[in-house]
Each structure stands twice: as C-alpha cells, then as structure tokens.
JSON list of C-alpha atoms in Angstrom, two decimals:
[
{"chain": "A", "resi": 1, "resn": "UNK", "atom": "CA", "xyz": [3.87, -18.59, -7.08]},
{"chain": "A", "resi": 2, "resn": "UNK", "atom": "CA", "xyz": [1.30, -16.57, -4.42]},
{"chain": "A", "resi": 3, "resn": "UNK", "atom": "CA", "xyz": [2.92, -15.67, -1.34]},
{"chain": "A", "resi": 4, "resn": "UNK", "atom": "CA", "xyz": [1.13, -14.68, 2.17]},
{"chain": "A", "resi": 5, "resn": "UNK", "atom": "CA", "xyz": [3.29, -12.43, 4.07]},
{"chain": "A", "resi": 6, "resn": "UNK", "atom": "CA", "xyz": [2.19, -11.67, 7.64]},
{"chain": "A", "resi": 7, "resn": "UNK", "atom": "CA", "xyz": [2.79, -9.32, 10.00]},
{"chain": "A", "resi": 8, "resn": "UNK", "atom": "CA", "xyz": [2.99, -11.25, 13.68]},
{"chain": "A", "resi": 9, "resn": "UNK", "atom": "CA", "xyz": [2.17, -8.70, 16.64]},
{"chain": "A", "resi": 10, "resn": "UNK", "atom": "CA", "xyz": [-1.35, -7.56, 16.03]},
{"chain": "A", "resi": 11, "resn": "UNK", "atom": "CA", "xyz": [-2.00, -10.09, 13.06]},
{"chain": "A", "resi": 12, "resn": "UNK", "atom": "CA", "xyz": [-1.17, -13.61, 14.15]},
{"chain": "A", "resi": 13, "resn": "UNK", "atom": "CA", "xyz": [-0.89, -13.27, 17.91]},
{"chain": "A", "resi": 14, "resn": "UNK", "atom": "CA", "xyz": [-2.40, -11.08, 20.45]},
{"chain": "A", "resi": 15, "resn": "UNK", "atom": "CA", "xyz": [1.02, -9.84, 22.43]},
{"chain": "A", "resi": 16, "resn": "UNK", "atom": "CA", "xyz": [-0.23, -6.33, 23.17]},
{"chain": "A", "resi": 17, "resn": "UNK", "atom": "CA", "xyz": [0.05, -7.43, 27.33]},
{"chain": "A", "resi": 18, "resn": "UNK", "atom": "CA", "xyz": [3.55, -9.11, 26.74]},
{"chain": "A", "resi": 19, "resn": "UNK", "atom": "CA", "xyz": [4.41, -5.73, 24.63]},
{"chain": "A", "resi": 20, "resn": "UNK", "atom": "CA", "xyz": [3.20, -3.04, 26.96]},
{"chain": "A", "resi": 21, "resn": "UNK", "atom": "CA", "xyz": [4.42, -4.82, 30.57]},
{"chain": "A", "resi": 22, "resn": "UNK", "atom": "CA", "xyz": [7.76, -5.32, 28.71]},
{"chain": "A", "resi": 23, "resn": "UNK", "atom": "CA", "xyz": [8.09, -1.50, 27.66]},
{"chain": "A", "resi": 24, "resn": "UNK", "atom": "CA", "xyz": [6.78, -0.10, 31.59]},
{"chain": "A", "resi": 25, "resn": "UNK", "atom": "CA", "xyz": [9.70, -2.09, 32.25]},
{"chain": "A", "resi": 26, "resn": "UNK", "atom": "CA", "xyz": [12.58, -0.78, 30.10]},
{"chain": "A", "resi": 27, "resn": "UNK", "atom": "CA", "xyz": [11.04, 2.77, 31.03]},
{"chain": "A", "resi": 28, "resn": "UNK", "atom": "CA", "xyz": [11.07, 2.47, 34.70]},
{"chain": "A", "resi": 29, "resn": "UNK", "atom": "CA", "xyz": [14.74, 0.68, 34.46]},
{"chain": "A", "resi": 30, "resn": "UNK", "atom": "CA", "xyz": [16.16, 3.96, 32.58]},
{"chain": "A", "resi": 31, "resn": "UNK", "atom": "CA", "xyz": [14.10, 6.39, 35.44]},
{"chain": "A", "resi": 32, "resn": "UNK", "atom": "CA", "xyz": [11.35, 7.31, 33.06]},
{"chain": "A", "resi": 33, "resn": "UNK", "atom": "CA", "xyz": [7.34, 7.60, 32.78]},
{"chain": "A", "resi": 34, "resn": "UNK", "atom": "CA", "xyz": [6.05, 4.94, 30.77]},
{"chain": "A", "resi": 35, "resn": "UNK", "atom": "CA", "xyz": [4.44, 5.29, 27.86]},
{"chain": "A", "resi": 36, "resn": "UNK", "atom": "CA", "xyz": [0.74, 5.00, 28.33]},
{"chain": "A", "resi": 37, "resn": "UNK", "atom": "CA", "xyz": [-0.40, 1.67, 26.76]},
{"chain": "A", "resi": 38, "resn": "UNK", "atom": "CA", "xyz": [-2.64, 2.88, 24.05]},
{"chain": "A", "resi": 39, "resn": "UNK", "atom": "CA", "xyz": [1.32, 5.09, 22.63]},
{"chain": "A", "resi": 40, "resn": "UNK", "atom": "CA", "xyz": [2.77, 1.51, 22.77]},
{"chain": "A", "resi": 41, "resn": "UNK", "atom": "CA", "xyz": [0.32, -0.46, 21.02]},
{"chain": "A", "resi": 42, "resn": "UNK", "atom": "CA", "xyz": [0.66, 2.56, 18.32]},
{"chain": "A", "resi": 43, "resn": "UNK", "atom": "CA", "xyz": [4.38, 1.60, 17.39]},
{"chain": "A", "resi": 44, "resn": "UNK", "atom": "CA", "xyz": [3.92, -2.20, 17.67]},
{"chain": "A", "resi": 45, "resn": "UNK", "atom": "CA", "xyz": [5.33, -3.24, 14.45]},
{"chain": "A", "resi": 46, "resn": "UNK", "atom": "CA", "xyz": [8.57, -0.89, 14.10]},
{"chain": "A", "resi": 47, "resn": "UNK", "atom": "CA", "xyz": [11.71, -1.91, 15.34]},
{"chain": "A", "resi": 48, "resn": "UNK", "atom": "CA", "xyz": [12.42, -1.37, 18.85]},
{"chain": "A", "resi": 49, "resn": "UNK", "atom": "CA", "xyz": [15.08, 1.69, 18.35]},
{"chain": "A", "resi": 50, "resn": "UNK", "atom": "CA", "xyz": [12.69, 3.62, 16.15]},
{"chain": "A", "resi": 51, "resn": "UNK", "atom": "CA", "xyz": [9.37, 2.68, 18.46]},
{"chain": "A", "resi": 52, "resn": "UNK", "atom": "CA", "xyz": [11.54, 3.98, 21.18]},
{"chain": "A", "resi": 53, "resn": "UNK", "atom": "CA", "xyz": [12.64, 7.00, 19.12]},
{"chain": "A", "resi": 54, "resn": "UNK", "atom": "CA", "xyz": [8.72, 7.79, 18.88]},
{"chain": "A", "resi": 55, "resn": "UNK", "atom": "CA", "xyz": [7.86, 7.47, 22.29]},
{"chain": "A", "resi": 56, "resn": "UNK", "atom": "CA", "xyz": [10.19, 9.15, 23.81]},
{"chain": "A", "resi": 57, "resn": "UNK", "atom": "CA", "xyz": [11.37, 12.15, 21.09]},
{"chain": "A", "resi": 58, "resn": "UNK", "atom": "CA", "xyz": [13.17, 14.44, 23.14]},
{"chain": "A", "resi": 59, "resn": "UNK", "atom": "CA", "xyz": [15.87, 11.62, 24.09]},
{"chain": "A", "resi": 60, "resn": "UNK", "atom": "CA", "xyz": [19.40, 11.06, 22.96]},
{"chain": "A", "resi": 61, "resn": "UNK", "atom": "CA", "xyz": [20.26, 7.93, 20.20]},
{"chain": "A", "resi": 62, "resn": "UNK", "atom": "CA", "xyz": [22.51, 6.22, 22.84]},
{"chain": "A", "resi": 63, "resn": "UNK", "atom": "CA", "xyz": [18.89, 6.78, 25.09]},
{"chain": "A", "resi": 64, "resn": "UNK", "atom": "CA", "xyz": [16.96, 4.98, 22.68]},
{"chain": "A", "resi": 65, "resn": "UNK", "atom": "CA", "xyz": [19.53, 2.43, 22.51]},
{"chain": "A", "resi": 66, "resn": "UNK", "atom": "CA", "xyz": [19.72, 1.69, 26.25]},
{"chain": "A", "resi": 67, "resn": "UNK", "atom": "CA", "xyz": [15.63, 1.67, 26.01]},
{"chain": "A", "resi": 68, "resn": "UNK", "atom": "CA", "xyz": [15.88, -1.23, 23.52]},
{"chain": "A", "resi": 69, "resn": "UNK", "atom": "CA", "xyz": [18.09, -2.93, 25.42]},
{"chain": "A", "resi": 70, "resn": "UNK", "atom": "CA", "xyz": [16.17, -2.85, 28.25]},
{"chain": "A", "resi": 71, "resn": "UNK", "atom": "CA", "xyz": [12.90, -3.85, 26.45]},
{"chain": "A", "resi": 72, "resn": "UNK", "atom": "CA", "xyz": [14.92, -6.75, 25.16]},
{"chain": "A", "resi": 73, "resn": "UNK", "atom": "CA", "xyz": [15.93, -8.00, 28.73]},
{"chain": "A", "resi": 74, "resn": "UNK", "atom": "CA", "xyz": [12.58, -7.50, 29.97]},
{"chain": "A", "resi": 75, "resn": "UNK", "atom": "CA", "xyz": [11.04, -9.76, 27.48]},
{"chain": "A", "resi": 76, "resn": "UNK", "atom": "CA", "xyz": [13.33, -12.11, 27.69]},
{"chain": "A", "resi": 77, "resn": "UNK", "atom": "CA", "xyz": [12.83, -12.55, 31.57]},
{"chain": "A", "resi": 78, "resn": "UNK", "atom": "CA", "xyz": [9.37, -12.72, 30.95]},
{"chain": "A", "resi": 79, "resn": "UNK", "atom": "CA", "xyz": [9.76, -15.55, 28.83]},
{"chain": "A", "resi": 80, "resn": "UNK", "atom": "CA", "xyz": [11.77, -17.68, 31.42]},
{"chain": "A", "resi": 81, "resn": "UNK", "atom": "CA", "xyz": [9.67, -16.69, 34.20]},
{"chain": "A", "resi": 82, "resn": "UNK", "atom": "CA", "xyz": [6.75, -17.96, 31.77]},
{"chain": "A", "resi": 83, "resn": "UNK", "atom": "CA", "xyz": [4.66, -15.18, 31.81]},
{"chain": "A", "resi": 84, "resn": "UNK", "atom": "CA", "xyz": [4.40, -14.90, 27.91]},
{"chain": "A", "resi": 85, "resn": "UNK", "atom": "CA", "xyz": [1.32, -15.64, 26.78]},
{"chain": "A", "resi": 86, "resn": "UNK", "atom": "CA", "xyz": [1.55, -14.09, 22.66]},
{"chain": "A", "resi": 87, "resn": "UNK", "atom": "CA", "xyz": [-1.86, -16.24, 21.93]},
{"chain": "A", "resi": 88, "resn": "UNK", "atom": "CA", "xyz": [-3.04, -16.75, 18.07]},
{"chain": "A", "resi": 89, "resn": "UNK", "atom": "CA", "xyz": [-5.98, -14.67, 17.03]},
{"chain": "A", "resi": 90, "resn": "UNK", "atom": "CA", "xyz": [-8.75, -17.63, 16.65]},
{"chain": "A", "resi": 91, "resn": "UNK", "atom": "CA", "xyz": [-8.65, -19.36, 13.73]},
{"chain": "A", "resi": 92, "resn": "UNK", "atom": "CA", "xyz": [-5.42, -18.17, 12.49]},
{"chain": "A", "resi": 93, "resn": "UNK", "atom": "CA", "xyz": [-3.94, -21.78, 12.76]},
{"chain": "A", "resi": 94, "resn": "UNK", "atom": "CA", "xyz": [-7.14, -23.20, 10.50]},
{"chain": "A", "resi": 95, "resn": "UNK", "atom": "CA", "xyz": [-6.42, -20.27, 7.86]},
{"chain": "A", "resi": 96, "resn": "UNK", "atom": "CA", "xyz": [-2.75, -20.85, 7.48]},
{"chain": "A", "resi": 97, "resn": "UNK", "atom": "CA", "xyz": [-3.42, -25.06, 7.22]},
{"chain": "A", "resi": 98, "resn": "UNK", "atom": "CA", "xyz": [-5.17, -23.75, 4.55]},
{"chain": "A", "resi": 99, "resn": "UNK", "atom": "CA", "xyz": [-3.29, -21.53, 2.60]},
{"chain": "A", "resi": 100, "resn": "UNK", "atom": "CA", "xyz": [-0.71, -24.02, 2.97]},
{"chain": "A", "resi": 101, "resn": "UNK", "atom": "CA", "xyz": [-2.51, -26.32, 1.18]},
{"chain": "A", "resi": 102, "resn": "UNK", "atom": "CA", "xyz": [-3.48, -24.16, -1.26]},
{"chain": "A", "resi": 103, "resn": "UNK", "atom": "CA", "xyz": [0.02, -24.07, -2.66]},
{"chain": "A", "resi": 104, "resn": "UNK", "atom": "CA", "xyz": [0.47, -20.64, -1.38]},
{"chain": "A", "resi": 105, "resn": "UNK", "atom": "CA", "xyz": [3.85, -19.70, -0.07]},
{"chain": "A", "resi": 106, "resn": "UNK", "atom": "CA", "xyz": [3.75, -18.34, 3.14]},
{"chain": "A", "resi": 107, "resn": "UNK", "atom": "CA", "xyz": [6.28, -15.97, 4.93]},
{"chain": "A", "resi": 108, "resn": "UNK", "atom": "CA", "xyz": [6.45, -13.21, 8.26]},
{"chain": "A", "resi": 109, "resn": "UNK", "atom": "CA", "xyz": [7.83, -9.86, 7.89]},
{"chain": "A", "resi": 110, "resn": "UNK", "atom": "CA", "xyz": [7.52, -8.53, 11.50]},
{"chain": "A", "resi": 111, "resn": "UNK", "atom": "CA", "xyz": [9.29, -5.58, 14.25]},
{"chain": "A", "resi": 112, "resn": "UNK", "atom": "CA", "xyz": [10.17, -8.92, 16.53]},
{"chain": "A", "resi": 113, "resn": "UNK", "atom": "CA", "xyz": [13.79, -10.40, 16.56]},
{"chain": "A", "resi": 114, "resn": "UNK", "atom": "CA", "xyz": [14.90, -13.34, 15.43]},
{"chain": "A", "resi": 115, "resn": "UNK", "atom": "CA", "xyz": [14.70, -14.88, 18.56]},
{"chain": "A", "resi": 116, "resn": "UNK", "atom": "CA", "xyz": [11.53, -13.53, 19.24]},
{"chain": "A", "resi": 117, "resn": "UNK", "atom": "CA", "xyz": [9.72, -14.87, 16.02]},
{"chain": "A", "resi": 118, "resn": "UNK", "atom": "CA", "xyz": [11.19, -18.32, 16.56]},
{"chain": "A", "resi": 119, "resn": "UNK", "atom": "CA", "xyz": [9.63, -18.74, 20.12]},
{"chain": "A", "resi": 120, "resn": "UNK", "atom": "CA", "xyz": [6.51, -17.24, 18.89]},
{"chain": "A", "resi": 121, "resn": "UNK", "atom": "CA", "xyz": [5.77, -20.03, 16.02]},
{"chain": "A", "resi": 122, "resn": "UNK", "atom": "CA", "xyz": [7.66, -22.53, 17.53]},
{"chain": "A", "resi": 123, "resn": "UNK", "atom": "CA", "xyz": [5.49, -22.25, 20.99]},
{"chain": "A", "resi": 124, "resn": "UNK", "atom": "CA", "xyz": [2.39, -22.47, 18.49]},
{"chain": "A", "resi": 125, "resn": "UNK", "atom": "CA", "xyz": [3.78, -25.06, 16.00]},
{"chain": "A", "resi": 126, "resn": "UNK", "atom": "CA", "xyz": [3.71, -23.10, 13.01]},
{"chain": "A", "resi": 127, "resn": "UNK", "atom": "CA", "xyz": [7.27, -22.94, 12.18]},
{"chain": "A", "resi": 128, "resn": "UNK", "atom": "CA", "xyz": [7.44, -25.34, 9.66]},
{"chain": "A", "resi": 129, "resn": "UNK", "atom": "CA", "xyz": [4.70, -23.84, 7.45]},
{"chain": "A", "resi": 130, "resn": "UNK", "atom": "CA", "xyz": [7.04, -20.37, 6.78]},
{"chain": "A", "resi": 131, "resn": "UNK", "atom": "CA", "xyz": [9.66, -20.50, 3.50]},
{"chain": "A", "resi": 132, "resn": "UNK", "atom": "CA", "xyz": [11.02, -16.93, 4.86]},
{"chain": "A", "resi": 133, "resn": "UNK", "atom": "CA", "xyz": [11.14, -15.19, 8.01]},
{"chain": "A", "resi": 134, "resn": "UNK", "atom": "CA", "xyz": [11.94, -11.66, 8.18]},
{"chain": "A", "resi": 135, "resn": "UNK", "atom": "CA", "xyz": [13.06, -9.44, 11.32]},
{"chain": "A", "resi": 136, "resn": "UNK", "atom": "CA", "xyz": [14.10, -6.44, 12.53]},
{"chain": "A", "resi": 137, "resn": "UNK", "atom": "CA", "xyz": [17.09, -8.11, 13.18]},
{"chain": "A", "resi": 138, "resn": "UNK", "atom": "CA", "xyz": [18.64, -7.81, 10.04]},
{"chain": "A", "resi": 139, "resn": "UNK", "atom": "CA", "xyz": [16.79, -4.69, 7.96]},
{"chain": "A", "resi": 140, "resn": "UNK", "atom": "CA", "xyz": [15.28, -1.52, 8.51]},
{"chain": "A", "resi": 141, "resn": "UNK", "atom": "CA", "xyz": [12.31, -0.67, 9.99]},
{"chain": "A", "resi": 142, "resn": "UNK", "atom": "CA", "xyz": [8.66, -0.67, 8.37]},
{"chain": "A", "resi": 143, "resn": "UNK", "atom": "CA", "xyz": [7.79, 0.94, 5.84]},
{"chain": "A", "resi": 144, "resn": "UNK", "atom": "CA", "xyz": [11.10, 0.26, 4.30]},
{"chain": "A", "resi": 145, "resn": "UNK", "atom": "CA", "xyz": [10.65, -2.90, 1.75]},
{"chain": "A", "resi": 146, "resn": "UNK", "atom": "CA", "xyz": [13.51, -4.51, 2.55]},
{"chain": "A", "resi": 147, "resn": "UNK", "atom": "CA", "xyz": [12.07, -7.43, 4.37]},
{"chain": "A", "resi": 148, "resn": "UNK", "atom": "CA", "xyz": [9.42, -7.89, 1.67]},
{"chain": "A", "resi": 149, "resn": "UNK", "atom": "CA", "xyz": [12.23, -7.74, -1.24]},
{"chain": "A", "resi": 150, "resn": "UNK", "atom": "CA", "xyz": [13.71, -10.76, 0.87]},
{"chain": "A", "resi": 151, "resn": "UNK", "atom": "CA", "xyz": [10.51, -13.04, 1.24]},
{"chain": "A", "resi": 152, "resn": "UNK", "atom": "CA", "xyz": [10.10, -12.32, -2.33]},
{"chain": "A", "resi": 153, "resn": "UNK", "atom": "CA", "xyz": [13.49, -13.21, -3.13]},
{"chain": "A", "resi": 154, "resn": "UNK", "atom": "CA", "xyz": [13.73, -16.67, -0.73]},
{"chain": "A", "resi": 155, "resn": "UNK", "atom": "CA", "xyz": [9.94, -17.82, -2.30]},
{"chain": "A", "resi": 156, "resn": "UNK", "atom": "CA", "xyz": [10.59, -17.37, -5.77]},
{"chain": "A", "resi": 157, "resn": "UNK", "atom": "CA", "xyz": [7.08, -15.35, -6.03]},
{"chain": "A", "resi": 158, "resn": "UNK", "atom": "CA", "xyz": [5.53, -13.34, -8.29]},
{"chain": "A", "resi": 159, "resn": "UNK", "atom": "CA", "xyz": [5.33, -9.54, -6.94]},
{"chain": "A", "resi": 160, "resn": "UNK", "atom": "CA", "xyz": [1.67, -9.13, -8.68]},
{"chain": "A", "resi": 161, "resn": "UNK", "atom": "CA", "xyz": [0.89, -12.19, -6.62]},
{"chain": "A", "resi": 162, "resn": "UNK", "atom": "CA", "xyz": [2.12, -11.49, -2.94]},
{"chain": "A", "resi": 163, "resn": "UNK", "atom": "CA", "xyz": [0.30, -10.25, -0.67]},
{"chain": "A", "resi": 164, "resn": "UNK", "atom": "CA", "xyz": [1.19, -8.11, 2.48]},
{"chain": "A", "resi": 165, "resn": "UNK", "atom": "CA", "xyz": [-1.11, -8.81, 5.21]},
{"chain": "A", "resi": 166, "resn": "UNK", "atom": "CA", "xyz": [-0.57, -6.66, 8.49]},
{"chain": "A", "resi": 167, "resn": "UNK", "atom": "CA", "xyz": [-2.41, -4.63, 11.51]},
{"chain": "A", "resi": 168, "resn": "UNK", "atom": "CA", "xyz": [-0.71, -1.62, 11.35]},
{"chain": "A", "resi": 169, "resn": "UNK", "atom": "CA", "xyz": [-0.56, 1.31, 8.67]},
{"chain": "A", "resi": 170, "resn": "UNK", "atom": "CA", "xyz": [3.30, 0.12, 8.77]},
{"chain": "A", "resi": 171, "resn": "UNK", "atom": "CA", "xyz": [2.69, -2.73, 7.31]},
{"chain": "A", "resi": 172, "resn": "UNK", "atom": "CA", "xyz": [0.77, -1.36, 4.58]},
{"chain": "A", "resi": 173, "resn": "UNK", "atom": "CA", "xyz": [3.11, 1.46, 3.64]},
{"chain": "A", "resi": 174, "resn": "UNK", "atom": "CA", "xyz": [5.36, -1.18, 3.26]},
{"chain": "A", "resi": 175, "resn": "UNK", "atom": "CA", "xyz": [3.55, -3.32, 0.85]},
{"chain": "A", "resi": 176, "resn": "UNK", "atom": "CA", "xyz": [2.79, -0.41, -0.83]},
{"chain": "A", "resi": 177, "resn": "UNK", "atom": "CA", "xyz": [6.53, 0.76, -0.95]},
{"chain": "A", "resi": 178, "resn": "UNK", "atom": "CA", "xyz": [7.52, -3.06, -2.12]},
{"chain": "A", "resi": 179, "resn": "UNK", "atom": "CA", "xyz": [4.94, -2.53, -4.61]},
{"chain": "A", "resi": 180, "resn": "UNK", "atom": "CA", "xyz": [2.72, -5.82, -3.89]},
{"chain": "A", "resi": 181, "resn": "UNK", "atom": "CA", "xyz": [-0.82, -6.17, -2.23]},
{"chain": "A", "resi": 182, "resn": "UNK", "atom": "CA", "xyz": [-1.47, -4.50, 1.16]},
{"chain": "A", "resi": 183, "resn": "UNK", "atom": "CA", "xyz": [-4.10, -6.50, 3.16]},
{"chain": "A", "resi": 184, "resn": "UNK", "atom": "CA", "xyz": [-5.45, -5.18, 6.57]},
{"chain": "A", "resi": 185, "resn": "UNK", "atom": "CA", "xyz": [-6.94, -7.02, 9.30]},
{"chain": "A", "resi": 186, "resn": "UNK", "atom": "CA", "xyz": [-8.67, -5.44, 11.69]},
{"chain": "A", "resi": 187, "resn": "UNK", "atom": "CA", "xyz": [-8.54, -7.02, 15.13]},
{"chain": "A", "resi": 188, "resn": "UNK", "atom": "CA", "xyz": [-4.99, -5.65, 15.69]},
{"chain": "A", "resi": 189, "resn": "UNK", "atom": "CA", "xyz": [-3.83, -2.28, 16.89]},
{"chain": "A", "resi": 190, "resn": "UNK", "atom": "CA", "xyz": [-4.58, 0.46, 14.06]},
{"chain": "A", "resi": 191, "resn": "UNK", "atom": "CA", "xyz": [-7.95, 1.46, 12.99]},
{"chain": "A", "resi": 192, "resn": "UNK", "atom": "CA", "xyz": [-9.08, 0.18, 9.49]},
{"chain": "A", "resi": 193, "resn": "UNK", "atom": "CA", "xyz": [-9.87, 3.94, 8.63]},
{"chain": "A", "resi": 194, "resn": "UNK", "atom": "CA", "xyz": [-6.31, 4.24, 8.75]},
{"chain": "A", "resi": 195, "resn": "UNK", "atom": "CA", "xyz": [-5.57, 1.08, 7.03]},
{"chain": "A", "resi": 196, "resn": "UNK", "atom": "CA", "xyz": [-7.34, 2.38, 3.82]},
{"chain": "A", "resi": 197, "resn": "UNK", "atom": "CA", "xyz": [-6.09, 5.80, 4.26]},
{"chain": "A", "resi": 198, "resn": "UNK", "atom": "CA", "xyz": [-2.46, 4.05, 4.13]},
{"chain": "A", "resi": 199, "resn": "UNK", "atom": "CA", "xyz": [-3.13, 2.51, 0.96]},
{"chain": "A", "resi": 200, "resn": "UNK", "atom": "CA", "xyz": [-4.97, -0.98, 2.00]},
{"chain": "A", "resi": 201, "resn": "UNK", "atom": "CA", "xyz": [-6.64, -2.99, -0.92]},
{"chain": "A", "resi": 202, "resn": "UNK", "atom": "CA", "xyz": [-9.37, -3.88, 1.73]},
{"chain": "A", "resi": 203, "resn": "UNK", "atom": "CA", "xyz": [-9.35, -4.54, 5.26]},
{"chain": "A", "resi": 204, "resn": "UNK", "atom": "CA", "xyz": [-10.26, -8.01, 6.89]},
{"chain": "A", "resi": 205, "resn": "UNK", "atom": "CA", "xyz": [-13.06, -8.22, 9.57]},
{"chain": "A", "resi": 206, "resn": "UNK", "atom": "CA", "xyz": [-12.58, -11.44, 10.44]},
{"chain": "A", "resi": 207, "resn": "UNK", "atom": "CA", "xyz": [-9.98, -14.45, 9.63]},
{"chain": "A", "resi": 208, "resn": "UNK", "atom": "CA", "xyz": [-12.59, -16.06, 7.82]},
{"chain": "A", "resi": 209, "resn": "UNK", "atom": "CA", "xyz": [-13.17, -12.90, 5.77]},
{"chain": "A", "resi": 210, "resn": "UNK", "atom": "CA", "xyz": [-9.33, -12.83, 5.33]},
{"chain": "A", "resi": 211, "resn": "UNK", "atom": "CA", "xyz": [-9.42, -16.03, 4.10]},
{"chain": "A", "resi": 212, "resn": "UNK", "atom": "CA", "xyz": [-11.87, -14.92, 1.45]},
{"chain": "A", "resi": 213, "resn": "UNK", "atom": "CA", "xyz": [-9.83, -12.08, 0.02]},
{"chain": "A", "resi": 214, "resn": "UNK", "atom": "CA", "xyz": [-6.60, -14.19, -0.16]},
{"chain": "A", "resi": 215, "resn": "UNK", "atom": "CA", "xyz": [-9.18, -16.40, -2.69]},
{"chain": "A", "resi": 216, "resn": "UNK", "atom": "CA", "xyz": [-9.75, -13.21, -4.77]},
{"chain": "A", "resi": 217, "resn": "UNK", "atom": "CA", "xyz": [-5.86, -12.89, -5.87]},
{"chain": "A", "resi": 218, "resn": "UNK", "atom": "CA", "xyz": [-5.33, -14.53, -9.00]}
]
C-alpha cells in the first residue's frame, strides 16, 4: 500500500492569520511582546509547548505551559466567535479526490490538536478521506517519527512507499527520521532552499506539480 501523509498548517490550509492573531493573544494575556509574525509562522508545525519554548527562550517550563494554554483558549474563542477562516490551498480538495482514487492511503501528521484537526477537515469535508490522523496531542513534537510510525502502523503501508509531504523543514526531518519519502511544497511557511537542505526528495511548486511527483513513487 502507498500512503500520503500531510502536514495541515502550511500544506493543506492557509491558517498563518488564525495562527499569528491567536499567539499576539496568548502573549499579551501572560504581559509579554508578541512574537513578530514572520518568528510565528517559523514554528508553525511544532507543538505548541516547544513553538513556545522557541519563541520565547529565556522563559520558565511552567511559562511555556501557561503560553500554550493561552494559545489554546484564544483559538478556541476564535472559533466560536467565527473568525476562523484555515482556507485549503487551491486545488488541494481536487488532488486528494484523486489520490483517493488512486488507491493511495491517505493520512495527517500535524502540530494541531485533536480537536483542532477535526474542525479543520470536518469544516472542509475531508474527514472521511483520512485512515489515520496524527496530533500533537498524543506524541512528541516534529522531527520525532512517532506520528509517522503510527500512520504507518494504522494503514498497513509499505515504508518504501509513504510519502511525507509537509511545508516546513520539520516535516521533512521527520520523514527523514521515520525513514520514508520527504516531499516539500512550497506555498507554505519555509523556504524550499531549506526544504532540500533538510533532506527533501524534491519540493512541489504547485499542487498540480505535487500531484505529479506523488505519480513518480512506485
């Protein structure tokens, strides 16, 4: 079996607006600067303690803690209030029809929560398309390859054949650490010199040129 594993933020949906007014928020809640946005977009992808570990170094672990949870709430009341937007990256919904009909398994390894993810594809109607999704919720952070070794695992697929597919040079150090394919796209928040420098196969210009590379895995 071939299985697709994509990142979300940065890969399927543009939530860099959502992100960054959610983390000015938890800042300005615990008395502190925010992060410019450009430092946010940079840890999109890790879980929230260890993006919150980066941006703000010199703070205490019970700090980065009270950070998350303050990112959390602010999301969350953003959601109610219905100001988030997380929109798919144009044709991202064509390319995973596809796949799926491909007989390609298809799976998420992604920094959101559980909750998080569920809204996301739910909101979009992708849901049903996914045979694993992965959170921060329950494993480490990127790079580790714990959430990979899971989709693996609940797909049944061949490691030669699975893909990683991400934005970030997190998501490719964690394909590479899983020891499967690490596919970059670059319409997300890292640059694609960085992509290759992390150990990307290629890197993705377009969806439709992501679509095309997916087609070279045998």
């Amino acid at each position: 079996m071939k299985l697709a594993i994509f990142d979300c933020d940065g890969t399927l949906v543009d939530s860099q607006a959502d992100i960054c007014a959610a983390m000015e928020s938890a800042f300005s809640a615990a008395g502190l600067v925010a992060p410019e946005r450009h430092a946010t977009r940079r840890v999109v992808g890790l879980s929230l303690h260890e993006a919150m570990r980066q941006l703000h170094p010199q703070g205490a672990h019970s700090l980065h803690a009270d950070l998350t949870q303050l990112y959390k709430d602010a999301f969350r009341a953003r959601r109610a209030a219905g100001a988030v937007a997380e929109p798919l990256y144009e044709g991202i919904a064509r390319l995973i029809e596809q796949l799926a009909g491909e007989n390609w398994q298809l799976a998420v390894a992604t920094g959101k929560s559980d909750r998080g993810l569920a809204h996301c594809l739910a909101a979009h109607g992708l849901t049903h398309h996914f045979v694993s999704l992965q959170t921060a919720d329950r494993h480490p952070s990127k790079p580790d390859p714990s959430m990979i070794e899971q989709c693996i695992a609940d797909a049944g697929a061949d490691r030669a054949r699975t893909v990683m597919i991400g934005d970030t040079v997190y998501d490719i150090a964690m394909a590479c650490n899983a020891g499967v394919i690490g596919l970059g796209v670059d319409w997300g928040y890292h640059e694609t010199h960085e992509l290759i420098e992390a150990g990307a196969a290629d890197v993705a210009t377009s969806v439709t040129h992501l679509g095309e590379l997916l087609k070279g895995i045998a």
